[in-house]
Short mmCIF file of C-alpha atoms in Angstrom, two decimals:
data_model
loop_
_atom_site.label_atom_id
_atom_site.label_comp_id
_atom_site.label_asym_id
_atom_site.label_seq_id
_atom_site.Cartn_x
_atom_site.Cartn_y
_atom_site.Cartn_z
CA MET A 709 -0.04 -0.11 -0.08
CA LEU A 710 2.49 2.54 -1.26
CA ALA A 711 0.53 4.66 -3.60
CA PHE A 712 -0.23 8.04 -1.82
CA GLY A 713 3.27 8.51 -0.17
CA LEU A 714 5.18 7.61 -3.24
CA SER A 715 3.90 10.61 -5.05
CA PHE A 716 5.80 12.52 -2.50
CA ALA A 717 8.49 10.01 -1.56
CA PRO A 718 11.12 11.22 -3.96
CA ALA A 719 11.94 13.81 -1.22
CA LEU A 720 13.62 10.89 0.40
CA ASN A 721 15.85 10.27 -2.53
CA HIS A 722 18.77 7.97 -2.92
CA GLY A 723 21.21 10.68 -2.36
CA GLN A 724 19.73 11.81 0.93
CA ARG A 725 20.59 10.01 4.18
CA LEU A 726 18.23 10.55 6.96
CA ALA A 727 19.22 10.17 10.64
CA ALA A 728 19.29 6.72 11.69
CA PRO A 729 16.28 6.10 14.10
CA HIS A 730 16.41 4.24 17.32
CA PRO A 731 16.64 0.58 17.01
CA VAL A 732 13.12 -0.78 17.07
CA VAL A 733 10.95 -3.63 15.65
CA SER A 734 7.98 -2.36 13.78
CA ARG A 735 4.56 -2.66 15.50
CA GLY A 736 3.37 -4.19 12.26
CA GLY A 737 5.38 -7.27 12.79
CA PRO A 738 8.83 -8.38 13.34
CA TYR A 739 9.79 -8.07 9.72
CA CYS A 740 10.14 -4.37 9.16
CA VAL A 741 13.46 -4.43 10.57
CA GLU A 742 15.72 -1.32 11.51
CA ALA A 743 19.31 -1.44 12.36
CA ARG A 744 19.80 -3.52 15.55
CA ARG A 745 22.78 -4.69 17.39
CA SER A 746 23.60 -8.20 16.67
CA ALA A 747 26.38 -10.59 17.49
CA VAL A 748 26.20 -12.08 14.15
CA ARG A 749 28.63 -10.52 11.68
CA MET A 750 27.45 -9.41 8.14
CA MET A 751 29.01 -11.44 5.38
CA SER A 752 31.55 -9.12 3.67
CA SER A 753 30.43 -7.11 0.67
CA SER A 754 32.76 -6.67 -2.27
CA ALA A 755 30.48 -4.78 -4.50
CA ALA A 756 32.93 -1.87 -4.65
CA ALA A 757 35.73 -4.05 -6.02
CA ALA A 758 33.64 -6.49 -8.16
CA PRO A 759 33.38 -5.85 -11.86
CA SER A 760 30.08 -4.46 -12.95
CA PRO A 761 27.90 -4.89 -15.99
CA SER A 762 28.80 -2.91 -19.00
CA SER A 763 26.48 -0.16 -20.37
CA GLY A 764 25.71 0.09 -24.12
CA ASN A 765 28.86 2.00 -24.61
CA GLY A 766 30.98 -0.51 -23.04
CA LYS A 767 31.79 1.47 -19.74
CA PRO A 768 30.95 -0.06 -16.43
CA HIS A 769 27.63 0.70 -14.98
CA GLY A 770 26.98 0.18 -11.41
CA GLY A 771 28.25 0.96 -8.10
CA ALA A 772 27.01 3.21 -5.30
CA PRO A 773 23.24 4.46 -5.53
CA GLU A 774 22.82 7.50 -7.81
CA LYS A 775 22.31 10.93 -6.47
CA HIS A 776 19.35 12.10 -8.65
CA LYS A 777 19.02 15.88 -9.32
CA LYS A 778 15.50 16.50 -8.70
CA ASP A 779 13.16 18.17 -11.32
CA LYS A 780 10.84 20.36 -9.09
CA SER A 781 8.61 21.20 -11.91
CA ILE A 782 4.95 20.30 -11.56
CA LYS A 783 3.30 19.11 -14.78
CA LEU A 784 -0.55 18.67 -15.15
CA ILE A 785 -0.27 14.83 -15.21
CA GLY A 786 1.70 14.88 -12.01
CA LEU A 787 -0.70 17.14 -10.18
CA LEU A 788 -3.63 15.09 -11.24
CA PHE A 789 -1.93 11.97 -10.24
CA ALA A 790 -1.01 13.36 -6.71
CA ILE A 791 -4.61 14.50 -6.08
CA VAL A 792 -6.10 10.99 -7.52
CA THR A 793 -3.84 8.98 -5.38
CA PHE A 794 -4.56 10.99 -2.29
CA ALA A 795 -8.23 10.87 -3.01
CA TRP A 796 -8.13 7.02 -3.15
CA SER A 797 -5.90 6.77 -0.12
CA ILE A 798 -8.51 8.04 2.38
CA PRO A 799 -11.38 5.55 2.08
CA LEU A 800 -8.99 2.61 1.33
CA PHE A 801 -6.65 3.26 4.23
CA CYS A 802 -9.61 3.61 6.62
CA ILE A 803 -10.86 0.15 5.49
CA MET A 804 -7.47 -1.21 6.01
CA LEU A 805 -7.26 0.42 9.47
CA VAL A 806 -10.53 -0.96 10.57
CA ALA A 807 -9.83 -4.58 9.23
CA HIS A 808 -6.25 -4.71 10.84
CA PRO A 809 -7.27 -6.10 14.20
CA PHE A 810 -9.08 -8.92 12.59
CA VAL A 811 -6.31 -9.45 9.94
CA LYS A 812 -3.80 -9.76 12.85
CA LEU A 813 -5.93 -12.19 14.82
CA PHE A 814 -6.87 -14.57 11.94
CA ASP A 815 -4.20 -14.07 9.29
CA ALA A 816 -0.97 -12.72 10.95
CA LYS A 817 1.37 -14.24 8.76
CA GLN A 818 0.04 -13.47 5.39
CA ARG A 819 -2.29 -10.58 5.78
CA LYS A 820 -4.12 -11.21 2.46
CA PHE A 821 -6.81 -8.66 3.03
CA GLN A 822 -4.17 -5.93 3.27
CA ASP A 823 -2.55 -6.96 0.29
CA PHE A 824 -5.56 -6.75 -1.65
CA ILE A 825 -6.40 -3.15 -0.62
CA SER A 826 -2.78 -2.24 -1.32
CA ASN A 827 -2.90 -3.64 -4.88
CA LEU A 828 -6.33 -2.00 -5.39
CA TRP A 829 -5.06 1.46 -4.17
CA CYS A 830 -2.28 1.19 -6.88
CA ARG A 831 -4.46 0.04 -9.69
CA LEU A 832 -7.06 2.56 -9.01
CA SER A 833 -4.58 5.46 -8.99
CA MET A 834 -3.22 4.40 -12.37
CA LEU A 835 -6.59 3.73 -13.95
CA THR A 836 -7.84 6.98 -12.95
CA VAL A 837 -5.43 8.93 -14.74
CA GLY A 838 -5.63 6.67 -17.81
CA ILE A 839 -2.90 4.09 -17.56
CA LYS A 840 -3.44 0.47 -17.74
CA PRO A 841 -0.21 -1.56 -18.10
CA ARG A 842 -0.17 -4.24 -20.70
CA MET A 843 1.23 -7.67 -19.84
CA ILE A 844 3.60 -9.56 -22.12
CA GLY A 845 4.34 -13.23 -21.37
CA ALA A 846 1.35 -13.47 -18.80
CA GLU A 847 1.71 -17.30 -19.34
CA ASN A 848 4.79 -17.38 -17.34
CA LEU A 849 3.10 -15.97 -14.07
CA PRO A 850 2.73 -18.36 -11.22
CA LYS A 851 -0.34 -19.63 -9.84
CA LYS A 852 -1.91 -17.09 -7.48
CA ASP A 853 -0.99 -19.20 -4.34
CA GLU A 854 2.55 -20.11 -5.35
CA VAL A 855 5.36 -18.59 -3.57
CA VAL A 856 8.00 -17.04 -5.91
CA ILE A 857 10.58 -14.10 -5.91
CA TYR A 858 9.81 -11.50 -8.47
CA VAL A 859 12.85 -9.47 -9.53
CA ALA A 860 12.63 -6.57 -11.71
CA ASN A 861 14.29 -3.48 -13.05
CA HIS A 862 13.88 -0.23 -11.10
CA THR A 863 13.68 3.11 -12.83
CA SER A 864 10.67 4.94 -11.11
CA PHE A 865 8.70 5.27 -8.04
CA THR A 866 5.68 4.14 -10.17
CA ASP A 867 7.23 0.75 -10.71
CA ILE A 868 5.28 0.21 -7.38
CA TYR A 869 2.03 1.02 -8.86
CA THR A 870 2.79 -1.16 -12.11
CA MET A 871 3.65 -4.32 -10.10
CA ALA A 872 0.15 -4.33 -8.72
CA TRP A 873 -1.14 -5.24 -12.16
CA LEU A 874 0.58 -8.66 -11.79
CA ASP A 875 -2.60 -9.54 -9.78
CA ARG A 876 -0.41 -11.54 -7.51
CA ARG A 877 -0.02 -11.11 -3.66
CA ALA A 878 3.68 -10.42 -2.49
CA LYS A 879 5.50 -8.56 0.11
CA TRP A 880 8.12 -5.81 -0.67
CA VAL A 881 11.64 -5.34 0.31
CA ALA A 882 11.72 -1.60 0.88
CA LYS A 883 14.21 0.88 2.42
CA VAL A 884 13.32 1.81 5.93
CA GLU A 885 12.91 5.51 5.25
CA VAL A 886 9.65 4.66 3.66
CA LEU A 887 8.22 3.83 7.03
CA ARG A 888 8.53 7.55 7.73
CA ILE A 889 6.00 8.69 5.16
CA PRO A 890 2.51 9.27 6.68
CA ILE A 891 -0.07 6.67 5.44
CA VAL A 892 2.51 4.58 3.58
CA GLY A 893 4.68 3.78 6.48
CA TRP A 894 1.63 2.82 8.57
CA ALA A 895 0.17 0.79 5.67
CA MET A 896 3.62 -1.07 5.23
CA GLN A 897 3.62 -2.08 8.91
CA MET A 898 0.13 -3.37 8.68
CA THR A 899 0.81 -5.33 5.47
CA LYS A 900 4.17 -6.76 6.97
CA HIS A 901 6.58 -5.72 4.23
CA VAL A 902 10.32 -6.32 4.81
CA CYS A 903 12.20 -3.14 5.52
CA LEU A 904 15.96 -2.64 5.04
CA GLN A 905 18.36 -0.08 6.46
CA ARG A 906 20.89 0.48 3.61
CA GLY A 907 24.36 0.72 4.32
CA ASP A 908 24.18 -1.03 7.69
CA ARG A 909 25.39 -4.52 7.10
CA ARG A 910 23.84 -5.94 10.38
CA ALA A 911 20.46 -4.54 9.28
CA GLN A 912 20.96 -6.05 5.90
CA LEU A 913 21.41 -9.45 7.60
CA GLU A 914 18.30 -8.97 9.72
CA ALA A 915 16.42 -8.04 6.41
CA TYR A 916 17.77 -11.22 4.67
CA ARG A 917 16.53 -13.25 7.56
CA ALA A 918 13.15 -11.49 7.40
CA MET A 919 12.99 -12.34 3.58
CA LEU A 920 13.51 -16.03 4.44
CA GLN A 921 10.85 -16.00 7.12
CA THR A 922 8.37 -14.16 4.88
CA LEU A 923 8.85 -16.78 2.16
CA LYS A 924 8.49 -19.68 4.69
CA ASP A 925 5.16 -18.03 5.81
CA GLY A 926 3.72 -18.45 2.36
CA ASN A 927 4.32 -15.00 0.95
CA SER A 928 5.93 -14.16 -2.36
CA LEU A 929 8.56 -11.29 -2.47
CA VAL A 930 9.12 -8.34 -4.87
CA VAL A 931 12.73 -7.38 -4.96
CA TYR A 932 14.64 -4.86 -7.02
CA PRO A 933 18.12 -6.30 -7.07
CA GLU A 934 19.60 -3.09 -8.26
CA GLY A 935 19.02 -1.67 -4.95
CA THR A 936 18.33 1.88 -6.32
CA ARG A 937 16.55 3.32 -9.07
CA SER A 938 18.39 3.84 -12.56
CA SER A 939 18.43 7.35 -13.87
CA ASP A 940 19.30 6.35 -17.36
CA GLY A 941 17.18 3.19 -17.88
CA ARG A 942 20.26 0.82 -17.90
CA LEU A 943 20.56 -2.06 -15.42
CA ARG A 944 22.90 -1.53 -12.61
CA ARG A 945 24.77 -4.28 -10.67
CA PHE A 946 22.50 -6.84 -9.18
CA GLN A 947 22.86 -7.53 -5.48
CA SER A 948 22.50 -11.18 -4.62
CA GLY A 949 20.35 -11.42 -1.60
CA ALA A 950 17.10 -12.30 -3.45
CA PHE A 951 19.05 -15.23 -5.25
CA LYS A 952 20.47 -16.51 -2.19
CA ALA A 953 17.03 -16.41 -0.44
CA ALA A 954 15.48 -18.23 -3.53
CA LYS A 955 18.20 -20.87 -3.12
CA SER A 956 17.90 -21.18 0.56
CA VAL A 957 14.07 -21.63 0.54
CA ASN A 958 13.98 -23.42 -2.84
CA VAL A 959 11.45 -21.07 -4.53
CA PRO A 960 11.60 -19.94 -8.16
CA VAL A 961 12.89 -16.61 -9.29
CA ILE A 962 10.62 -14.84 -11.87
CA PRO A 963 12.34 -11.93 -13.84
CA LEU A 964 10.21 -8.96 -14.80
CA THR A 965 11.19 -6.17 -17.27
CA LEU A 966 9.06 -2.90 -16.61
CA LEU A 967 8.90 -0.57 -19.48
CA GLY A 968 7.50 3.03 -19.75
CA THR A 969 7.43 3.92 -15.94
CA ARG A 970 10.76 5.94 -16.41
CA ASP A 971 8.91 7.96 -19.04
CA PHE A 972 5.92 8.46 -16.86
CA MET A 973 7.87 9.35 -13.70
CA PRO A 974 11.81 9.43 -14.09
CA ALA A 975 14.08 9.12 -11.06
CA SER A 976 14.82 12.77 -11.25
CA ALA A 977 11.06 13.79 -10.80
CA TYR A 978 9.06 14.65 -7.82
CA LEU A 979 5.77 13.71 -9.58
CA PRO A 980 4.91 12.12 -13.09
CA VAL A 981 5.89 14.36 -16.03
CA GLN A 982 4.17 12.78 -19.19
CA TYR A 983 2.26 9.93 -20.45
CA PRO A 984 4.64 7.21 -21.81
CA LYS A 985 4.61 7.20 -25.65
CA ASN A 986 4.30 3.41 -25.80
CA GLY A 987 2.26 3.05 -22.59
CA VAL A 988 3.44 1.04 -19.65
CA GLN A 989 4.37 -2.63 -20.18
CA ILE A 990 5.35 -5.63 -17.84
CA VAL A 991 7.36 -8.39 -19.44
CA VAL A 992 7.22 -11.59 -17.54
CA HIS A 993 10.02 -13.96 -18.34
CA PRO A 994 10.22 -17.72 -17.75
CA ARG A 995 10.96 -18.63 -14.28
CA ILE A 996 14.43 -19.67 -13.03
CA MET A 997 14.46 -22.83 -10.78
CA PRO A 998 16.68 -22.87 -7.89
CA ASP A 999 17.31 -26.59 -7.97
CA HIS A 1000 18.96 -26.24 -11.47
CA HIS A 1001 21.34 -23.34 -10.89
CA THR A 1002 23.44 -21.98 -8.00
CA ASP A 1003 22.45 -18.38 -6.77
CA ALA A 1004 25.17 -16.75 -8.77
CA GLU A 1005 23.89 -18.45 -11.95
CA MET A 1006 20.26 -17.37 -11.10
CA LEU A 1007 21.51 -13.83 -10.63
CA SER A 1008 23.08 -13.90 -14.07
CA LEU A 1009 20.06 -15.51 -15.77
CA ALA A 1010 17.83 -12.95 -14.39
CA PHE A 1011 19.93 -10.02 -15.24
CA GLU A 1012 20.05 -11.32 -18.91
CA ALA A 1013 16.35 -12.03 -19.05
CA ILE A 1014 15.57 -8.39 -17.73
CA ASP A 1015 18.10 -6.75 -19.93
CA SER A 1016 16.92 -8.68 -23.13
CA ALA A 1017 13.56 -6.86 -23.00
CA LEU A 1018 14.97 -3.29 -22.57
CA PRO A 1019 15.28 -1.13 -25.70
CA ARG A 1020 18.54 -2.11 -27.60
CA GLU A 1021 20.23 1.22 -26.76
CA LEU A 1022 19.86 0.46 -23.08
CA GLN A 1023 20.93 -3.08 -23.00
CA ALA A 1024 23.85 -3.89 -20.84
CA GLY A 1025 25.11 -7.12 -22.15
CA SER A 1026 26.27 -9.45 -19.40
CA ALA A 1027 25.50 -9.62 -15.70
CA ARG A 1028 28.04 -9.04 -13.07
CA VAL A 1029 28.45 -12.17 -10.79
CA PRO A 1030 28.85 -11.10 -7.09
CA ALA A 1031 31.96 -12.18 -5.34
CA GLU A 1032 31.73 -15.36 -3.00
CA GLY A 1033 30.23 -14.25 0.34
CA GLU A 1034 28.49 -11.23 -0.89
CA THR A 1035 24.91 -10.97 0.41
CA SER A 1036 22.91 -7.88 0.08
CA ALA A 1037 19.24 -7.92 0.30
CA GLY A 1038 18.60 -5.32 -2.19
CA SER A 1039 15.82 -2.61 -1.98
CA THR A 1040 12.63 -1.54 -3.65
CA VAL A 1041 11.55 1.89 -3.12
#
């Protein structure tokens, strides 16, 4: 249930570091995890030294999260989208709030009703402004009750809205700063998403453990393995957490390529700026089975699948395989 706040969430951009909150566990469940002191040491990360994917011009494309220079101009479509999303947020969040005690009592692990309201909010927000994503490869979607990990490219805050059109229930791996956004943060806690404190290795390990438990509880996951939005549309280096989790719990990975969301609301914008020329599309690729591949092979195959559906000028070519021992959960929003 991320729709309302995401219209304004770019203020918490990837180049901005908020003051770390006190170590807590979210009231919505033990899986929205902020940084906590732990005796367990995080696996060492070699992302800075590891080779990264090549961009279309052969130069490395990856590394630290991008600092997006924000476009503060407000277009008519952006203003309309913000108003619409806010308007839908009021009745739907109230329904979610009233239902929450019963959801916690009868469906504490999966919270299906809250997921339904969350997806409905996102879909109505897009439909009201005239956008209905087109699905390509729908035959590759899992059954609605099957547990999988969806991994997708990430270029826009509206990727969140778009994923609701899969019509599949899933939990998100999102940066912990999103919990600070009114309505959105409360909804995320009620829906029991996984929250990650970026840059804190202990918190990343906690988030990884939460991912495993979420899968074991019968929930699918949505992960953006780049860990941040790409400003130019090219894939950035993948983090390995989602693939290690898939291997550990033995669930398939389903790669997705999202097209048109960057045109609708690029990483540099506070609000949507234009209707995408070719609409918004979701390309669903064939699943990658964990019993047939190592987690590093799954990472490479997912990268190549997602990359293959991007416009030719944005394709990166081959995936960066992480160094042994590197585990990062990734982030969504």
